[in-house]
mmCIF file with all atom_site columns, C-alpha atoms in Angstrom:
data_model
loop_
_atom_site.group_PDB
_atom_site.id
_atom_site.type_symbol
_atom_site.label_atom_id
_atom_site.label_alt_id
_atom_site.label_comp_id
_atom_site.label_asym_id
_atom_site.label_entity_id
_atom_site.label_seq_id
_atom_site.pdbx_PDB_ins_code
_atom_site.Cartn_x
_atom_site.Cartn_y
_atom_site.Cartn_z
_atom_site.occupancy
_atom_site.B_iso_or_equiv
_atom_site.pdbx_formal_charge
_atom_site.auth_seq_id
_atom_site.auth_comp_id
_atom_site.auth_asym_id
_atom_site.auth_atom_id
_atom_site.pdbx_PDB_model_num
ATOM 1   C CA . MET A 1 1   ? -21.632 94.187  -20.943 1.00 42.00 ? 50  MET A CA 1
ATOM 2   C CA . SER A 1 2   ? -18.213 94.793  -19.531 1.00 41.00 ? 51  SER A CA 1
ATOM 3   C CA . THR A 1 3   ? -17.606 93.137  -16.225 1.00 43.00 ? 52  THR A CA 1
ATOM 4   C CA . SER A 1 4   ? -14.104 93.010  -14.853 1.00 43.00 ? 53  SER A CA 1
ATOM 5   C CA . GLY A 1 5   ? -12.589 89.569  -15.259 1.00 45.00 ? 54  GLY A CA 1
ATOM 6   C CA . THR A 1 6   ? -14.811 88.510  -18.161 1.00 39.00 ? 55  THR A CA 1
ATOM 7   C CA . PRO A 1 7   ? -13.155 86.882  -21.215 1.00 41.00 ? 56  PRO A CA 1
ATOM 8   C CA . GLU A 1 8   ? -13.828 90.029  -23.261 1.00 39.00 ? 57  GLU A CA 1
ATOM 9   C CA . THR A 1 9   ? -11.408 92.156  -21.250 1.00 36.00 ? 58  THR A CA 1
ATOM 10  C CA . PRO A 1 10  ? -8.133  90.410  -22.143 1.00 40.00 ? 59  PRO A CA 1
ATOM 11  C CA . LEU A 1 11  ? -9.314  90.059  -25.758 1.00 44.00 ? 60  LEU A CA 1
ATOM 12  C CA . HIS A 1 12  ? -9.830  93.806  -26.036 1.00 49.00 ? 61  HIS A CA 1
ATOM 13  C CA . ASP A 1 13  ? -6.513  94.470  -24.378 1.00 56.00 ? 62  ASP A CA 1
ATOM 14  C CA . ALA A 1 14  ? -4.811  92.204  -26.929 1.00 82.00 ? 63  ALA A CA 1
ATOM 15  C CA . ALA A 1 15  ? -6.596  93.676  -29.938 1.00 91.00 ? 64  ALA A CA 1
ATOM 16  C CA . ILE A 1 16  ? -4.397  94.841  -32.789 1.00 94.00 ? 65  ILE A CA 1
ATOM 17  C CA . ARG A 1 17  ? -4.604  98.647  -32.895 1.00 95.00 ? 66  ARG A CA 1
ATOM 18  C CA . VAL A 1 18  ? -5.029  99.755  -36.504 1.00 96.00 ? 67  VAL A CA 1
ATOM 19  C CA . PHE A 1 19  ? -4.641  103.329 -37.777 1.00 97.00 ? 68  PHE A CA 1
ATOM 20  C CA . LEU A 1 20  ? -6.029  104.258 -41.219 1.00 96.00 ? 69  LEU A CA 1
ATOM 21  C CA . VAL A 1 21  ? -4.480  106.827 -43.575 1.00 95.00 ? 70  VAL A CA 1
ATOM 22  C CA . ASP A 1 22  ? -6.272  107.597 -46.856 1.00 93.00 ? 71  ASP A CA 1
ATOM 23  C CA . ASP A 1 23  ? -7.457  110.801 -48.485 1.00 91.00 ? 72  ASP A CA 1
ATOM 24  C CA . GLN A 1 24  ? -10.799 109.238 -49.419 1.00 91.00 ? 73  GLN A CA 1
ATOM 25  C CA . GLN A 1 25  ? -13.260 109.171 -46.545 1.00 91.00 ? 74  GLN A CA 1
ATOM 26  C CA . MET A 1 26  ? -15.328 106.377 -48.099 1.00 91.00 ? 75  MET A CA 1
ATOM 27  C CA . VAL A 1 27  ? -12.241 104.175 -48.312 1.00 90.00 ? 76  VAL A CA 1
ATOM 28  C CA . ARG A 1 28  ? -11.469 104.806 -44.648 1.00 92.00 ? 77  ARG A CA 1
ATOM 29  C CA . ALA A 1 29  ? -15.080 104.035 -43.753 1.00 93.00 ? 78  ALA A CA 1
ATOM 30  C CA . GLY A 1 30  ? -14.906 100.727 -45.601 1.00 91.00 ? 79  GLY A CA 1
ATOM 31  C CA . PHE A 1 31  ? -11.681 99.717  -43.903 1.00 93.00 ? 80  PHE A CA 1
ATOM 32  C CA . THR A 1 32  ? -13.107 100.733 -40.531 1.00 94.00 ? 81  THR A CA 1
ATOM 33  C CA . MET A 1 33  ? -16.136 98.486  -40.993 1.00 95.00 ? 82  MET A CA 1
ATOM 34  C CA . LEU A 1 34  ? -13.930 95.569  -42.026 1.00 94.00 ? 83  LEU A CA 1
ATOM 35  C CA . VAL A 1 35  ? -11.397 95.951  -39.198 1.00 95.00 ? 84  VAL A CA 1
ATOM 36  C CA . GLU A 1 36  ? -14.026 96.534  -36.524 1.00 94.00 ? 85  GLU A CA 1
ATOM 37  C CA . SER A 1 37  ? -15.823 93.333  -37.601 1.00 94.00 ? 86  SER A CA 1
ATOM 38  C CA . GLN A 1 38  ? -12.887 91.349  -36.201 1.00 93.00 ? 87  GLN A CA 1
ATOM 39  C CA . ASP A 1 39  ? -12.679 90.363  -32.538 1.00 92.00 ? 88  ASP A CA 1
ATOM 40  C CA . ASP A 1 40  ? -8.895  90.779  -32.459 1.00 94.00 ? 89  ASP A CA 1
ATOM 41  C CA . MET A 1 41  ? -8.681  94.215  -34.099 1.00 95.00 ? 90  MET A CA 1
ATOM 42  C CA . THR A 1 42  ? -9.796  97.763  -33.443 1.00 95.00 ? 91  THR A CA 1
ATOM 43  C CA . VAL A 1 43  ? -9.425  101.063 -35.297 1.00 96.00 ? 92  VAL A CA 1
ATOM 44  C CA . VAL A 1 44  ? -7.741  103.636 -33.056 1.00 95.00 ? 93  VAL A CA 1
ATOM 45  C CA . GLY A 1 45  ? -7.687  106.567 -35.454 1.00 95.00 ? 94  GLY A CA 1
ATOM 46  C CA . GLU A 1 46  ? -7.584  107.819 -39.020 1.00 95.00 ? 95  GLU A CA 1
ATOM 47  C CA . ALA A 1 47  ? -6.139  110.623 -41.120 1.00 94.00 ? 96  ALA A CA 1
ATOM 48  C CA . GLY A 1 48  ? -6.634  112.067 -44.589 1.00 93.00 ? 97  GLY A CA 1
ATOM 49  C CA . ASP A 1 49  ? -2.976  112.692 -45.479 1.00 92.00 ? 98  ASP A CA 1
ATOM 50  C CA . GLY A 1 50  ? 0.548   111.939 -44.303 1.00 92.00 ? 99  GLY A CA 1
ATOM 51  C CA . GLY A 1 51  ? 1.030   115.121 -42.317 1.00 93.00 ? 100 GLY A CA 1
ATOM 52  C CA . GLU A 1 52  ? -2.189  114.652 -40.389 1.00 94.00 ? 101 GLU A CA 1
ATOM 53  C CA . ALA A 1 53  ? -1.250  111.021 -39.798 1.00 94.00 ? 102 ALA A CA 1
ATOM 54  C CA . LEU A 1 54  ? 2.076   111.969 -38.220 1.00 94.00 ? 103 LEU A CA 1
ATOM 55  C CA . GLU A 1 55  ? 0.379   114.494 -35.947 1.00 94.00 ? 104 GLU A CA 1
ATOM 56  C CA . ARG A 1 56  ? -2.253  112.038 -34.751 1.00 95.00 ? 105 ARG A CA 1
ATOM 57  C CA . LEU A 1 57  ? 0.089   109.084 -34.432 1.00 94.00 ? 106 LEU A CA 1
ATOM 58  C CA . ALA A 1 58  ? 2.311   111.194 -32.178 1.00 92.00 ? 107 ALA A CA 1
ATOM 59  C CA . VAL A 1 59  ? -0.456  110.999 -29.584 1.00 93.00 ? 108 VAL A CA 1
ATOM 60  C CA . THR A 1 60  ? -2.154  107.733 -30.613 1.00 92.00 ? 109 THR A CA 1
ATOM 61  C CA . ALA A 1 61  ? -0.758  104.283 -29.839 1.00 92.00 ? 110 ALA A CA 1
ATOM 62  C CA . ALA A 1 62  ? -1.058  102.020 -32.871 1.00 95.00 ? 111 ALA A CA 1
ATOM 63  C CA . ASP A 1 63  ? 0.349   98.650  -33.876 1.00 94.00 ? 112 ASP A CA 1
ATOM 64  C CA . VAL A 1 64  ? -0.287  98.656  -37.624 1.00 95.00 ? 113 VAL A CA 1
ATOM 65  C CA . VAL A 1 65  ? -0.860  101.575 -40.005 1.00 95.00 ? 114 VAL A CA 1
ATOM 66  C CA . LEU A 1 66  ? -2.680  101.118 -43.313 1.00 94.00 ? 115 LEU A CA 1
ATOM 67  C CA . MET A 1 67  ? -1.012  103.820 -45.400 1.00 92.00 ? 116 MET A CA 1
ATOM 68  C CA . ASP A 1 68  ? -2.198  105.058 -48.783 1.00 90.00 ? 117 ASP A CA 1
ATOM 69  C CA . VAL A 1 69  ? 0.740   106.223 -50.900 1.00 85.00 ? 118 VAL A CA 1
ATOM 70  C CA . ARG A 1 70  ? -0.862  108.811 -53.180 1.00 85.00 ? 119 ARG A CA 1
ATOM 71  C CA . MET A 1 71  ? -2.211  111.644 -51.031 1.00 87.00 ? 120 MET A CA 1
ATOM 72  C CA . PRO A 1 72  ? -2.137  115.453 -51.137 1.00 84.00 ? 121 PRO A CA 1
ATOM 73  C CA . ARG A 1 73  ? 0.185   117.614 -49.004 1.00 86.00 ? 122 ARG A CA 1
ATOM 74  C CA . MET A 1 74  ? 2.317   114.691 -47.753 1.00 89.00 ? 123 MET A CA 1
ATOM 75  C CA . ASP A 1 75  ? 2.275   111.338 -49.519 1.00 87.00 ? 124 ASP A CA 1
ATOM 76  C CA . GLY A 1 76  ? 2.562   107.957 -47.873 1.00 87.00 ? 125 GLY A CA 1
ATOM 77  C CA . VAL A 1 77  ? 6.232   107.506 -48.752 1.00 87.00 ? 126 VAL A CA 1
ATOM 78  C CA . GLU A 1 78  ? 7.395   110.560 -46.827 1.00 90.00 ? 127 GLU A CA 1
ATOM 79  C CA . ALA A 1 79  ? 4.965   109.839 -43.990 1.00 92.00 ? 128 ALA A CA 1
ATOM 80  C CA . THR A 1 80  ? 6.276   106.271 -43.739 1.00 91.00 ? 129 THR A CA 1
ATOM 81  C CA . ARG A 1 81  ? 9.889   107.470 -43.729 1.00 90.00 ? 130 ARG A CA 1
ATOM 82  C CA . ARG A 1 82  ? 9.264   110.004 -40.960 1.00 92.00 ? 131 ARG A CA 1
ATOM 83  C CA . LEU A 1 83  ? 7.064   107.667 -38.926 1.00 92.00 ? 132 LEU A CA 1
ATOM 84  C CA . LEU A 1 84  ? 9.526   104.787 -38.949 1.00 88.00 ? 133 LEU A CA 1
ATOM 85  C CA . ALA A 1 85  ? 12.407  107.057 -37.997 1.00 86.00 ? 134 ALA A CA 1
ATOM 86  C CA . GLU A 1 86  ? 10.872  107.277 -34.527 1.00 83.00 ? 135 GLU A CA 1
ATOM 87  C CA . PRO A 1 87  ? 11.584  104.617 -31.872 1.00 83.00 ? 136 PRO A CA 1
ATOM 88  C CA . GLY A 1 88  ? 8.785   102.167 -31.203 1.00 85.00 ? 137 GLY A CA 1
ATOM 89  C CA . ALA A 1 89  ? 7.015   103.043 -34.446 1.00 88.00 ? 138 ALA A CA 1
ATOM 90  C CA . PRO A 1 90  ? 4.090   100.924 -35.618 1.00 93.00 ? 139 PRO A CA 1
ATOM 91  C CA . ARG A 1 91  ? 4.433   98.681  -38.637 1.00 91.00 ? 140 ARG A CA 1
ATOM 92  C CA . VAL A 1 92  ? 3.214   100.035 -41.955 1.00 91.00 ? 141 VAL A CA 1
ATOM 93  C CA . ILE A 1 93  ? 1.232   98.338  -44.698 1.00 90.00 ? 142 ILE A CA 1
ATOM 94  C CA . VAL A 1 94  ? 1.259   100.404 -47.868 1.00 86.00 ? 143 VAL A CA 1
ATOM 95  C CA . LEU A 1 95  ? -1.933  100.471 -49.912 1.00 85.00 ? 144 LEU A CA 1
ATOM 96  C CA . THR A 1 96  ? -1.728  101.185 -53.622 1.00 80.00 ? 145 THR A CA 1
ATOM 97  C CA . THR A 1 97  ? -4.159  101.245 -56.523 1.00 77.00 ? 146 THR A CA 1
ATOM 98  C CA . PHE A 1 98  ? -1.572  100.123 -59.056 1.00 68.00 ? 147 PHE A CA 1
ATOM 99  C CA . ASP A 1 99  ? 0.195   96.781  -59.115 1.00 60.00 ? 148 ASP A CA 1
ATOM 100 C CA . LEU A 1 100 ? 3.600   98.186  -60.114 1.00 54.00 ? 149 LEU A CA 1
ATOM 101 C CA . ASP A 1 101 ? 3.638   101.418 -58.186 1.00 57.00 ? 150 ASP A CA 1
ATOM 102 C CA . GLU A 1 102 ? 6.926   103.267 -57.732 1.00 70.00 ? 151 GLU A CA 1
ATOM 103 C CA . TYR A 1 103 ? 5.444   104.901 -54.640 1.00 68.00 ? 152 TYR A CA 1
ATOM 104 C CA . ALA A 1 104 ? 4.891   101.488 -53.071 1.00 66.00 ? 153 ALA A CA 1
ATOM 105 C CA . PHE A 1 105 ? 8.463   100.358 -53.712 1.00 72.00 ? 154 PHE A CA 1
ATOM 106 C CA . ALA A 1 106 ? 9.771   103.654 -52.359 1.00 78.00 ? 155 ALA A CA 1
ATOM 107 C CA . ALA A 1 107 ? 7.693   103.128 -49.217 1.00 75.00 ? 156 ALA A CA 1
ATOM 108 C CA . ILE A 1 108 ? 9.138   99.648  -48.771 1.00 75.00 ? 157 ILE A CA 1
ATOM 109 C CA . ARG A 1 109 ? 12.604  101.146 -49.034 1.00 77.00 ? 158 ARG A CA 1
ATOM 110 C CA . ALA A 1 110 ? 11.502  103.623 -46.376 1.00 80.00 ? 159 ALA A CA 1
ATOM 111 C CA . GLY A 1 111 ? 10.675  100.736 -44.041 1.00 81.00 ? 160 GLY A CA 1
ATOM 112 C CA . ALA A 1 112 ? 7.131   99.588  -44.788 1.00 83.00 ? 161 ALA A CA 1
ATOM 113 C CA . SER A 1 113 ? 6.567   95.919  -44.017 1.00 82.00 ? 162 SER A CA 1
ATOM 114 C CA . ALA A 1 114 ? 4.279   95.208  -46.964 1.00 79.00 ? 163 ALA A CA 1
ATOM 115 C CA . PHE A 1 115 ? 2.274   96.598  -49.783 1.00 78.00 ? 164 PHE A CA 1
ATOM 116 C CA . LEU A 1 116 ? -1.182  95.524  -50.897 1.00 81.00 ? 165 LEU A CA 1
ATOM 117 C CA . LEU A 1 117 ? -3.474  96.496  -53.710 1.00 80.00 ? 166 LEU A CA 1
ATOM 118 C CA . LYS A 1 118 ? -6.582  98.368  -52.598 1.00 80.00 ? 167 LYS A CA 1
ATOM 119 C CA . ASP A 1 119 ? -8.711  95.734  -54.286 1.00 81.00 ? 168 ASP A CA 1
ATOM 120 C CA . ALA A 1 120 ? -7.250  92.997  -52.068 1.00 82.00 ? 169 ALA A CA 1
ATOM 121 C CA . THR A 1 121 ? -9.923  90.716  -50.668 1.00 87.00 ? 170 THR A CA 1
ATOM 122 C CA . PRO A 1 122 ? -10.979 91.178  -47.033 1.00 91.00 ? 171 PRO A CA 1
ATOM 123 C CA . PRO A 1 123 ? -9.238  87.949  -45.959 1.00 90.00 ? 172 PRO A CA 1
ATOM 124 C CA . GLU A 1 124 ? -6.021  89.134  -47.658 1.00 86.00 ? 173 GLU A CA 1
ATOM 125 C CA . LEU A 1 125 ? -6.108  92.516  -45.932 1.00 89.00 ? 174 LEU A CA 1
ATOM 126 C CA . LEU A 1 126 ? -6.963  91.094  -42.525 1.00 92.00 ? 175 LEU A CA 1
ATOM 127 C CA . GLY A 1 127 ? -4.337  88.385  -42.932 1.00 88.00 ? 176 GLY A CA 1
ATOM 128 C CA . ALA A 1 128 ? -1.745  91.025  -43.809 1.00 87.00 ? 177 ALA A CA 1
ATOM 129 C CA . ILE A 1 129 ? -2.564  93.017  -40.680 1.00 91.00 ? 178 ILE A CA 1
ATOM 130 C CA . ARG A 1 130 ? -2.170  89.934  -38.490 1.00 90.00 ? 179 ARG A CA 1
ATOM 131 C CA . THR A 1 131 ? 1.026   88.814  -40.239 1.00 83.00 ? 180 THR A CA 1
ATOM 132 C CA . VAL A 1 132 ? 2.706   92.200  -39.987 1.00 85.00 ? 181 VAL A CA 1
ATOM 133 C CA . HIS A 1 133 ? 1.620   92.610  -36.376 1.00 86.00 ? 182 HIS A CA 1
ATOM 134 C CA . ALA A 1 134 ? 3.202   89.234  -35.586 1.00 80.00 ? 183 ALA A CA 1
ATOM 135 C CA . GLY A 1 135 ? 6.520   90.600  -36.816 1.00 73.00 ? 184 GLY A CA 1
ATOM 136 C CA . ASP A 1 136 ? 6.642   89.121  -40.283 1.00 65.00 ? 185 ASP A CA 1
ATOM 137 C CA . ALA A 1 137 ? 6.392   90.781  -43.667 1.00 61.00 ? 186 ALA A CA 1
ATOM 138 C CA . VAL A 1 138 ? 3.681   90.112  -46.178 1.00 56.00 ? 187 VAL A CA 1
ATOM 139 C CA . VAL A 1 139 ? 5.672   88.313  -48.810 1.00 48.00 ? 188 VAL A CA 1
ATOM 140 C CA . ALA A 1 140 ? 3.143   86.387  -50.819 1.00 46.00 ? 189 ALA A CA 1
ATOM 141 C CA . PRO A 1 141 ? 4.800   84.875  -53.920 1.00 46.00 ? 190 PRO A CA 1
ATOM 142 C CA . SER A 1 142 ? 3.215   87.415  -56.279 1.00 53.00 ? 191 SER A CA 1
ATOM 143 C CA . THR A 1 143 ? 4.282   90.344  -54.090 1.00 55.00 ? 192 THR A CA 1
ATOM 144 C CA . THR A 1 144 ? 7.806   88.997  -53.697 1.00 55.00 ? 193 THR A CA 1
ATOM 145 C CA . ARG A 1 145 ? 8.102   88.397  -57.425 1.00 57.00 ? 194 ARG A CA 1
ATOM 146 C CA . ARG A 1 146 ? 7.049   91.969  -58.197 1.00 61.00 ? 195 ARG A CA 1
ATOM 147 C CA . LEU A 1 147 ? 9.583   93.223  -55.670 1.00 61.00 ? 196 LEU A CA 1
ATOM 148 C CA . LEU A 1 148 ? 12.379  91.127  -57.152 1.00 58.00 ? 197 LEU A CA 1
ATOM 149 C CA . ASP A 1 149 ? 11.426  92.065  -60.706 1.00 62.00 ? 198 ASP A CA 1
ATOM 150 C CA . HIS A 1 150 ? 11.513  95.708  -59.680 1.00 60.00 ? 199 HIS A CA 1
ATOM 151 C CA . PHE A 1 151 ? 15.004  95.483  -58.240 1.00 58.00 ? 200 PHE A CA 1
ATOM 152 C CA . ALA A 1 152 ? 16.148  93.437  -61.239 1.00 54.00 ? 201 ALA A CA 1
ATOM 153 C CA . GLY A 1 153 ? 15.332  96.456  -63.379 1.00 54.00 ? 202 GLY A CA 1
ATOM 154 C CA . LEU A 1 154 ? 17.332  98.936  -61.316 1.00 50.00 ? 203 LEU A CA 1
ATOM 155 C CA . PRO A 1 155 ? 20.953  99.594  -62.347 1.00 45.00 ? 204 PRO A CA 1
ATOM 156 C CA . GLU A 1 156 ? 21.947  100.191 -58.726 1.00 42.00 ? 205 GLU A CA 1
ATOM 157 C CA . ALA A 1 157 ? 20.438  96.850  -57.701 1.00 37.00 ? 206 ALA A CA 1
ATOM 158 C CA . SER A 1 158 ? 23.170  94.826  -59.394 1.00 38.00 ? 207 SER A CA 1
ATOM 159 C CA . PRO A 1 159 ? 26.643  96.075  -58.517 1.00 39.00 ? 208 PRO A CA 1
ATOM 160 C CA . ALA A 1 160 ? 29.561  93.695  -58.876 1.00 40.00 ? 209 ALA A CA 1
ATOM 161 C CA . PRO A 1 161 ? 29.596  91.485  -55.779 1.00 46.00 ? 210 PRO A CA 1
ATOM 162 C CA . ALA A 1 162 ? 32.378  92.220  -53.305 1.00 43.00 ? 211 ALA A CA 1
ATOM 163 C CA . ARG A 1 163 ? 34.898  89.520  -52.389 1.00 41.00 ? 212 ARG A CA 1
ATOM 164 C CA . GLU A 1 164 ? 33.982  89.949  -48.734 1.00 50.00 ? 213 GLU A CA 1
ATOM 165 C CA . PRO A 1 165 ? 30.566  91.072  -47.424 1.00 55.00 ? 214 PRO A CA 1
ATOM 166 C CA . SER A 1 166 ? 30.765  94.551  -45.991 1.00 56.00 ? 215 SER A CA 1
ATOM 167 C CA . GLY A 1 167 ? 28.571  97.057  -44.214 1.00 71.00 ? 216 GLY A CA 1
ATOM 168 C CA . GLN A 1 168 ? 25.475  95.477  -42.669 1.00 76.00 ? 217 GLN A CA 1
ATOM 169 C CA . LEU A 1 169 ? 26.462  92.036  -44.001 1.00 85.00 ? 218 LEU A CA 1
ATOM 170 C CA . ALA A 1 170 ? 29.980  91.981  -42.528 1.00 84.00 ? 219 ALA A CA 1
ATOM 171 C CA . SER A 1 171 ? 28.910  90.239  -39.323 1.00 87.00 ? 220 SER A CA 1
ATOM 172 C CA . LEU A 1 172 ? 26.938  87.455  -41.021 1.00 89.00 ? 221 LEU A CA 1
ATOM 173 C CA . THR A 1 173 ? 28.282  83.903  -41.089 1.00 91.00 ? 222 THR A CA 1
ATOM 174 C CA . GLU A 1 174 ? 28.539  81.971  -44.351 1.00 91.00 ? 223 GLU A CA 1
ATOM 175 C CA . ARG A 1 175 ? 25.408  80.008  -43.476 1.00 92.00 ? 224 ARG A CA 1
ATOM 176 C CA . GLU A 1 176 ? 23.525  83.204  -42.659 1.00 91.00 ? 225 GLU A CA 1
ATOM 177 C CA . LEU A 1 177 ? 24.586  84.626  -46.025 1.00 91.00 ? 226 LEU A CA 1
ATOM 178 C CA . ASP A 1 178 ? 23.260  81.473  -47.686 1.00 91.00 ? 227 ASP A CA 1
ATOM 179 C CA . VAL A 1 179 ? 19.944  81.942  -45.904 1.00 91.00 ? 228 VAL A CA 1
ATOM 180 C CA . LEU A 1 180 ? 19.824  85.605  -46.891 1.00 90.00 ? 229 LEU A CA 1
ATOM 181 C CA . ARG A 1 181 ? 20.401  84.723  -50.561 1.00 88.00 ? 230 ARG A CA 1
ATOM 182 C CA . LEU A 1 182 ? 17.469  82.318  -50.432 1.00 88.00 ? 231 LEU A CA 1
ATOM 183 C CA . ILE A 1 183 ? 15.258  84.893  -48.695 1.00 84.00 ? 232 ILE A CA 1
ATOM 184 C CA . ALA A 1 184 ? 16.115  87.292  -51.514 1.00 81.00 ? 233 ALA A CA 1
ATOM 185 C CA . ALA A 1 185 ? 15.022  84.625  -53.972 1.00 78.00 ? 234 ALA A CA 1
ATOM 186 C CA . GLY A 1 186 ? 11.587  84.642  -52.354 1.00 74.00 ? 235 GLY A CA 1
ATOM 187 C CA . ARG A 1 187 ? 11.959  81.286  -50.601 1.00 79.00 ? 236 ARG A CA 1
ATOM 188 C CA . SER A 1 188 ? 9.888   80.501  -47.506 1.00 79.00 ? 237 SER A CA 1
ATOM 189 C CA . ASN A 1 189 ? 11.386  79.081  -44.304 1.00 83.00 ? 238 ASN A CA 1
ATOM 190 C CA . THR A 1 190 ? 10.114  75.627  -45.250 1.00 86.00 ? 239 THR A CA 1
ATOM 191 C CA . GLU A 1 191 ? 11.686  75.858  -48.694 1.00 87.00 ? 240 GLU A CA 1
ATOM 192 C CA . ILE A 1 192 ? 14.973  77.161  -47.289 1.00 89.00 ? 241 ILE A CA 1
ATOM 193 C CA . ALA A 1 193 ? 15.064  74.245  -44.841 1.00 89.00 ? 242 ALA A CA 1
ATOM 194 C CA . GLY A 1 194 ? 14.687  71.850  -47.760 1.00 90.00 ? 243 GLY A CA 1
ATOM 195 C CA . ASP A 1 195 ? 17.320  73.630  -49.835 1.00 90.00 ? 244 ASP A CA 1
ATOM 196 C CA . LEU A 1 196 ? 19.878  73.567  -47.014 1.00 90.00 ? 245 LEU A CA 1
ATOM 197 C CA . THR A 1 197 ? 18.795  70.210  -45.545 1.00 90.00 ? 246 THR A CA 1
ATOM 198 C CA . VAL A 1 198 ? 18.252  71.593  -42.072 1.00 90.00 ? 247 VAL A CA 1
ATOM 199 C CA . ALA A 1 199 ? 15.287  71.815  -39.714 1.00 91.00 ? 248 ALA A CA 1
ATOM 200 C CA . GLU A 1 200 ? 12.828  74.658  -40.201 1.00 87.00 ? 249 GLU A CA 1
ATOM 201 C CA . THR A 1 201 ? 13.439  75.746  -36.601 1.00 90.00 ? 250 THR A CA 1
ATOM 202 C CA . THR A 1 202 ? 17.110  76.173  -37.512 1.00 92.00 ? 251 THR A CA 1
ATOM 203 C CA . VAL A 1 203 ? 16.140  78.390  -40.434 1.00 89.00 ? 252 VAL A CA 1
ATOM 204 C CA . LYS A 1 204 ? 13.956  80.500  -38.148 1.00 88.00 ? 253 LYS A CA 1
ATOM 205 C CA . THR A 1 205 ? 16.906  80.936  -35.795 1.00 91.00 ? 254 THR A CA 1
ATOM 206 C CA . HIS A 1 206 ? 19.124  82.035  -38.685 1.00 91.00 ? 255 HIS A CA 1
ATOM 207 C CA . VAL A 1 207 ? 16.484  84.482  -39.938 1.00 88.00 ? 256 VAL A CA 1
ATOM 208 C CA . GLY A 1 208 ? 16.142  85.987  -36.476 1.00 87.00 ? 257 GLY A CA 1
ATOM 209 C CA . ARG A 1 209 ? 19.905  86.455  -36.198 1.00 90.00 ? 258 ARG A CA 1
ATOM 210 C CA . ILE A 1 210 ? 20.125  88.003  -39.676 1.00 90.00 ? 259 ILE A CA 1
ATOM 211 C CA . LEU A 1 211 ? 17.356  90.466  -38.824 1.00 86.00 ? 260 LEU A CA 1
ATOM 212 C CA . ALA A 1 212 ? 19.107  91.419  -35.591 1.00 87.00 ? 261 ALA A CA 1
ATOM 213 C CA . LYS A 1 213 ? 22.601  91.734  -37.078 1.00 89.00 ? 262 LYS A CA 1
ATOM 214 C CA . THR A 1 214 ? 21.447  93.844  -40.028 1.00 87.00 ? 263 THR A CA 1
ATOM 215 C CA . SER A 1 215 ? 18.938  95.889  -37.997 1.00 82.00 ? 264 SER A CA 1
ATOM 216 C CA . SER A 1 216 ? 16.260  94.953  -40.517 1.00 80.00 ? 265 SER A CA 1
ATOM 217 C CA . ARG A 1 217 ? 12.588  95.093  -39.604 1.00 74.00 ? 266 ARG A CA 1
ATOM 218 C CA . ASP A 1 218 ? 11.427  92.070  -41.618 1.00 75.00 ? 267 ASP A CA 1
ATOM 219 C CA . ARG A 1 219 ? 12.000  89.834  -44.637 1.00 77.00 ? 268 ARG A CA 1
ATOM 220 C CA . VAL A 1 220 ? 11.016  92.498  -47.147 1.00 75.00 ? 269 VAL A CA 1
ATOM 221 C CA . GLN A 1 221 ? 13.795  94.718  -45.821 1.00 78.00 ? 270 GLN A CA 1
ATOM 222 C CA . LEU A 1 222 ? 16.191  91.770  -46.113 1.00 83.00 ? 271 LEU A CA 1
ATOM 223 C CA . VAL A 1 223 ? 15.305  91.377  -49.794 1.00 80.00 ? 272 VAL A CA 1
ATOM 224 C CA . VAL A 1 224 ? 16.025  95.064  -50.359 1.00 79.00 ? 273 VAL A CA 1
ATOM 225 C CA . LEU A 1 225 ? 19.322  94.776  -48.449 1.00 83.00 ? 274 LEU A CA 1
ATOM 226 C CA . ALA A 1 226 ? 20.455  91.691  -50.355 1.00 84.00 ? 275 ALA A CA 1
ATOM 227 C CA . TYR A 1 227 ? 19.968  93.409  -53.713 1.00 79.00 ? 276 TYR A CA 1
ATOM 228 C CA . GLU A 1 228 ? 21.265  96.841  -52.794 1.00 78.00 ? 277 GLU A CA 1
ATOM 229 C CA . SER A 1 229 ? 24.386  95.412  -51.134 1.00 81.00 ? 278 SER A CA 1
ATOM 230 C CA . GLY A 1 230 ? 25.232  93.361  -54.215 1.00 80.00 ? 279 GLY A CA 1
ATOM 231 C CA . LEU A 1 231 ? 24.961  90.021  -52.361 1.00 83.00 ? 280 LEU A CA 1
ATOM 232 C CA . VAL A 1 232 ? 22.362  88.962  -54.925 1.00 77.00 ? 281 VAL A CA 1
ATOM 233 C CA . GLN A 1 233 ? 22.298  89.980  -58.572 1.00 72.00 ? 282 GLN A CA 1
ATOM 234 C CA . PRO A 1 234 ? 19.248  89.906  -60.851 1.00 61.00 ? 283 PRO A CA 1
#
């Protein structure tokens, strides 16, 4: 029943709008069943490849996109890059079959907020959707470690550090640079607060300012920035 003013109405209005992109119909069907089983989520559309996803998302409002990376015609990396180049784009969670997938790392460089294995448990997937929708990145310790290990293996990830931060880091204060170094080390806000002997609310304020000053979408992007700028070396 849908009567105006009932509790269901605001809940539906606040539901996280999820868009599914995968070339396997059975996979999309499984994700649809899982997402639709949640009171705070709804599936607003789906596509079988990156090109189709871009076309449909141009006319479909979505908050979070579950994006497969290996697809025909247009893969998830290119689709993510093009999607996130548009203003007001939804957040992207990259789905990959392989733990160390170059496609997944490329998608994160393109702006994806997280990557998950396709065999992630339902609570992990649903938790990732909620976390990303709330504006954070999915940076579970194992995911962060894989990301850091990946950048540690890239020659371009470890240039000699500059005497003075430049580019996107030029406007950061010394304390903000300290916080960024700890973010790049995979530390949580609570851990950073302990390391710097400050309140966790202070750390959150610093993180917010760093994100704004560097025009970064989330913590994953900050990790990438810290390594590629040379602020942190493997």
